[in-house]
PDB file of C-alpha atoms in Angstrom:
ATOM      1  CA  MET A  18     102.524-128.655  24.535  1.00  0.00           C
ATOM      2  CA  ILE A  19     106.199-128.904  25.924  1.00  0.00           C
ATOM      3  CA  LYS A  20     107.375-127.254  22.546  1.00  0.00           C
ATOM      4  CA  THR A  21     105.164-124.804  22.691  1.00  0.00           C
ATOM      5  CA  LEU A  22     105.854-123.662  26.256  1.00  0.00           C
ATOM      6  CA  HIS A  23     109.525-123.422  25.300  1.00  0.00           C
ATOM      7  CA  LYS A  24     108.661-121.310  22.439  1.00  0.00           C
ATOM      8  CA  MET A  25     106.591-119.228  24.756  1.00  0.00           C
ATOM      9  CA  GLY A  26     109.728-118.527  26.725  1.00  0.00           C
ATOM     10  CA  ILE A  27     108.648-120.880  29.964  1.00  0.00           C
ATOM     11  CA  LYS A  28     111.660-122.849  31.176  1.00  0.00           C
ATOM     12  CA  SER A  29     112.315-125.904  33.504  1.00  0.00           C
ATOM     13  CA  ASN A  30     113.245-123.752  36.411  1.00  0.00           C
ATOM     14  CA  HIS A  31     109.983-121.552  36.145  1.00  0.00           C
ATOM     15  CA  MET A  32     107.962-124.681  36.203  1.00  0.00           C
ATOM     16  CA  TYR A  33     110.249-126.083  39.371  1.00  0.00           C
ATOM     17  CA  ALA A  34     109.248-123.062  41.415  1.00  0.00           C
ATOM     18  CA  ALA A  35     105.602-123.181  40.442  1.00  0.00           C
ATOM     19  CA  GLY A  36     105.836-126.726  41.916  1.00  0.00           C
ATOM     20  CA  LEU A  37     107.200-125.709  45.325  1.00  0.00           C
ATOM     21  CA  CYS A  38     105.200-122.482  45.356  1.00  0.00           C
ATOM     22  CA  SER A  39     102.264-124.848  45.131  1.00  0.00           C
ATOM     23  CA  VAL A  40     103.500-126.975  48.417  1.00  0.00           C
ATOM     24  CA  GLY A  41     103.549-124.049  50.141  1.00  0.00           C
ATOM     25  CA  LEU A  42     100.039-122.763  48.701  1.00  0.00           C
ATOM     26  CA  ALA A  43      98.887-126.143  49.730  1.00  0.00           C
ATOM     27  CA  PHE A  44      99.669-125.532  53.608  1.00  0.00           C
ATOM     28  CA  ALA A  45      98.587-121.633  53.405  1.00  0.00           C
ATOM     29  CA  SER A  46      95.064-122.848  51.926  1.00  0.00           C
ATOM     30  CA  TRP A  47      94.835-125.474  54.509  1.00  0.00           C
ATOM     31  CA  PHE A  48      96.023-123.456  57.276  1.00  0.00           C
ATOM     32  CA  ALA A  49      93.147-120.579  56.136  1.00  0.00           C
ATOM     33  CA  SER A  50      90.514-122.832  55.601  1.00  0.00           C
ATOM     34  CA  ARG A  51      91.058-124.654  59.013  1.00  0.00           C
ATOM     35  CA  GLN A  52      91.176-121.295  60.780  1.00  0.00           C
ATOM     36  CA  THR A  53      88.284-119.269  58.753  1.00  0.00           C
ATOM     37  CA  GLU A  54      85.718-121.266  57.536  1.00  0.00           C
ATOM     38  CA  HIS A  55      83.267-123.580  60.030  1.00  0.00           C
ATOM     39  CA  ALA A  56      83.448-126.734  58.017  1.00  0.00           C
ATOM     40  CA  GLY A  57      86.049-128.179  60.029  1.00  0.00           C
ATOM     41  CA  LEU A  58      89.110-130.044  59.046  1.00  0.00           C
ATOM     42  CA  ASP A  59      87.541-132.128  56.442  1.00  0.00           C
ATOM     43  CA  ARG A  60      87.097-129.084  53.902  1.00  0.00           C
ATOM     44  CA  ALA A  61      90.505-127.818  55.318  1.00  0.00           C
ATOM     45  CA  ASP A  62      92.117-131.061  54.240  1.00  0.00           C
ATOM     46  CA  ARG A  63      90.063-130.905  50.841  1.00  0.00           C
ATOM     47  CA  TRP A  64      91.932-127.933  50.122  1.00  0.00           C
ATOM     48  CA  GLY A  65      95.024-128.436  50.768  1.00  0.00           C
ATOM     49  CA  ILE A  66      95.257-131.800  49.255  1.00  0.00           C
ATOM     50  CA  PHE A  67      93.582-130.334  46.227  1.00  0.00           C
ATOM     51  CA  ILE A  68      96.232-127.640  45.830  1.00  0.00           C
ATOM     52  CA  GLY A  69      98.821-129.866  46.592  1.00  0.00           C
ATOM     53  CA  GLU A  70      98.345-132.571  43.645  1.00  0.00           C
ATOM     54  CA  TRP A  71      99.746-129.467  41.304  1.00  0.00           C
ATOM     55  CA  ALA A  72     103.150-129.668  42.373  1.00  0.00           C
ATOM     56  CA  PRO A  73     103.670-133.416  41.047  1.00  0.00           C
ATOM     57  CA  THR A  74     102.003-132.006  37.469  1.00  0.00           C
ATOM     58  CA  PHE A  75     104.494-128.657  37.752  1.00  0.00           C
ATOM     59  CA  MET A  76     107.658-130.839  38.573  1.00  0.00           C
ATOM     60  CA  ALA A  77     106.909-133.206  35.584  1.00  0.00           C
ATOM     61  CA  MET A  78     106.217-130.292  33.347  1.00  0.00           C
ATOM     62  CA  GLY A  79     109.822-128.859  34.524  1.00  0.00           C
ATOM     63  CA  VAL A  80     111.381-132.163  33.976  1.00  0.00           C
ATOM     64  CA  ALA A  81     110.054-131.965  30.333  1.00  0.00           C
ATOM     65  CA  LEU A  82     110.737-128.663  29.430  1.00  0.00           C
ATOM     66  CA  ARG A  83     114.206-129.756  30.571  1.00  0.00           C
ATOM     67  CA  ILE A  84     114.665-132.308  28.451  1.00  0.00           C
ATOM     68  CA  GLU A  85     113.281-129.974  25.630  1.00  0.00           C
ATOM     69  CA  GLU A  86     116.196-127.451  26.832  1.00  0.00           C
ATOM     70  CA  THR A  87     118.823-129.987  26.499  1.00  0.00           C
ATOM     71  CA  HIS A  88     117.435-131.269  23.429  1.00  0.00           C
ATOM     72  CA  ARG A  89     117.717-127.838  21.922  1.00  0.00           C
ATOM     73  CA  GLU A  90     120.907-127.069  22.859  1.00  0.00           C
ATOM     74  CA  LEU A  91     122.199-130.353  21.352  1.00  0.00           C
ATOM     75  CA  GLU A  92     120.989-129.488  18.333  1.00  0.00           C
ATOM     76  CA  GLU A  93     122.296-125.642  18.135  1.00  0.00           C
ATOM     77  CA  SER A  94     125.789-127.176  19.105  1.00  0.00           C
ATOM     78  CA  GLU A  95     125.659-129.645  16.120  1.00  0.00           C
ATOM     79  CA  MET A  96     124.507-127.047  13.788  1.00  0.00           C
ATOM     80  CA  GLU A  97     127.396-124.991  14.607  1.00  0.00           C
ATOM     81  CA  THR A  98     129.987-127.599  14.572  1.00  0.00           C
ATOM     82  CA  PHE A  99     128.490-129.023  11.217  1.00  0.00           C
ATOM     83  CA  GLY A 100     128.444-125.319   9.799  1.00  0.00           C
ATOM     84  CA  LYS A 101     131.911-124.961  10.740  1.00  0.00           C
ATOM     85  CA  SER A 102     132.842-128.139   9.122  1.00  0.00           C
ATOM     86  CA  ALA A 103     131.127-127.585   6.118  1.00  0.00           C
ATOM     87  CA  ASP A 104     133.244-124.128   5.889  1.00  0.00           C
ATOM     88  CA  MET A 105     136.166-125.628   6.582  1.00  0.00           C
ATOM     89  CA  ARG A 106     136.239-128.132   3.916  1.00  0.00           C
ATOM     90  CA  SER A 107     134.918-125.641   1.244  1.00  0.00           C
ATOM     91  CA  ARG A 108     137.949-123.683   1.885  1.00  0.00           C
ATOM     92  CA  THR A 109     140.621-126.060   2.113  1.00  0.00           C
ATOM     93  CA  HIS A 110     139.591-127.983  -0.873  1.00  0.00           C
ATOM     94  CA  ALA A 111     138.602-124.645  -2.959  1.00  0.00           C
ATOM     95  CA  GLY A 112     134.982-125.801  -4.075  1.00  0.00           C
ATOM     96  CA  VAL A 113     136.431-129.182  -5.157  1.00  0.00           C
TER      97      VAL A 113
END
């Protein structure tokens, strides 16, 4: 799943931002529910907790995407290094 998200162009920073936004949204939903619904504080708390539980998920996905990004960067740098050394070897040894 993480590789698919990475291929879709979603970055770790996007997930970190979503995690922070969900914390703000949890507070906003708690406050709005408390002010507009007549169900009371218990209902408002449930809304806030429900949305607040998204934050750790987004943060964990951000960490996983960061690991994937670092892994891809290392693979690319190794391929560049390997490709250059193979090029130099073939030139210096004249194909022998």
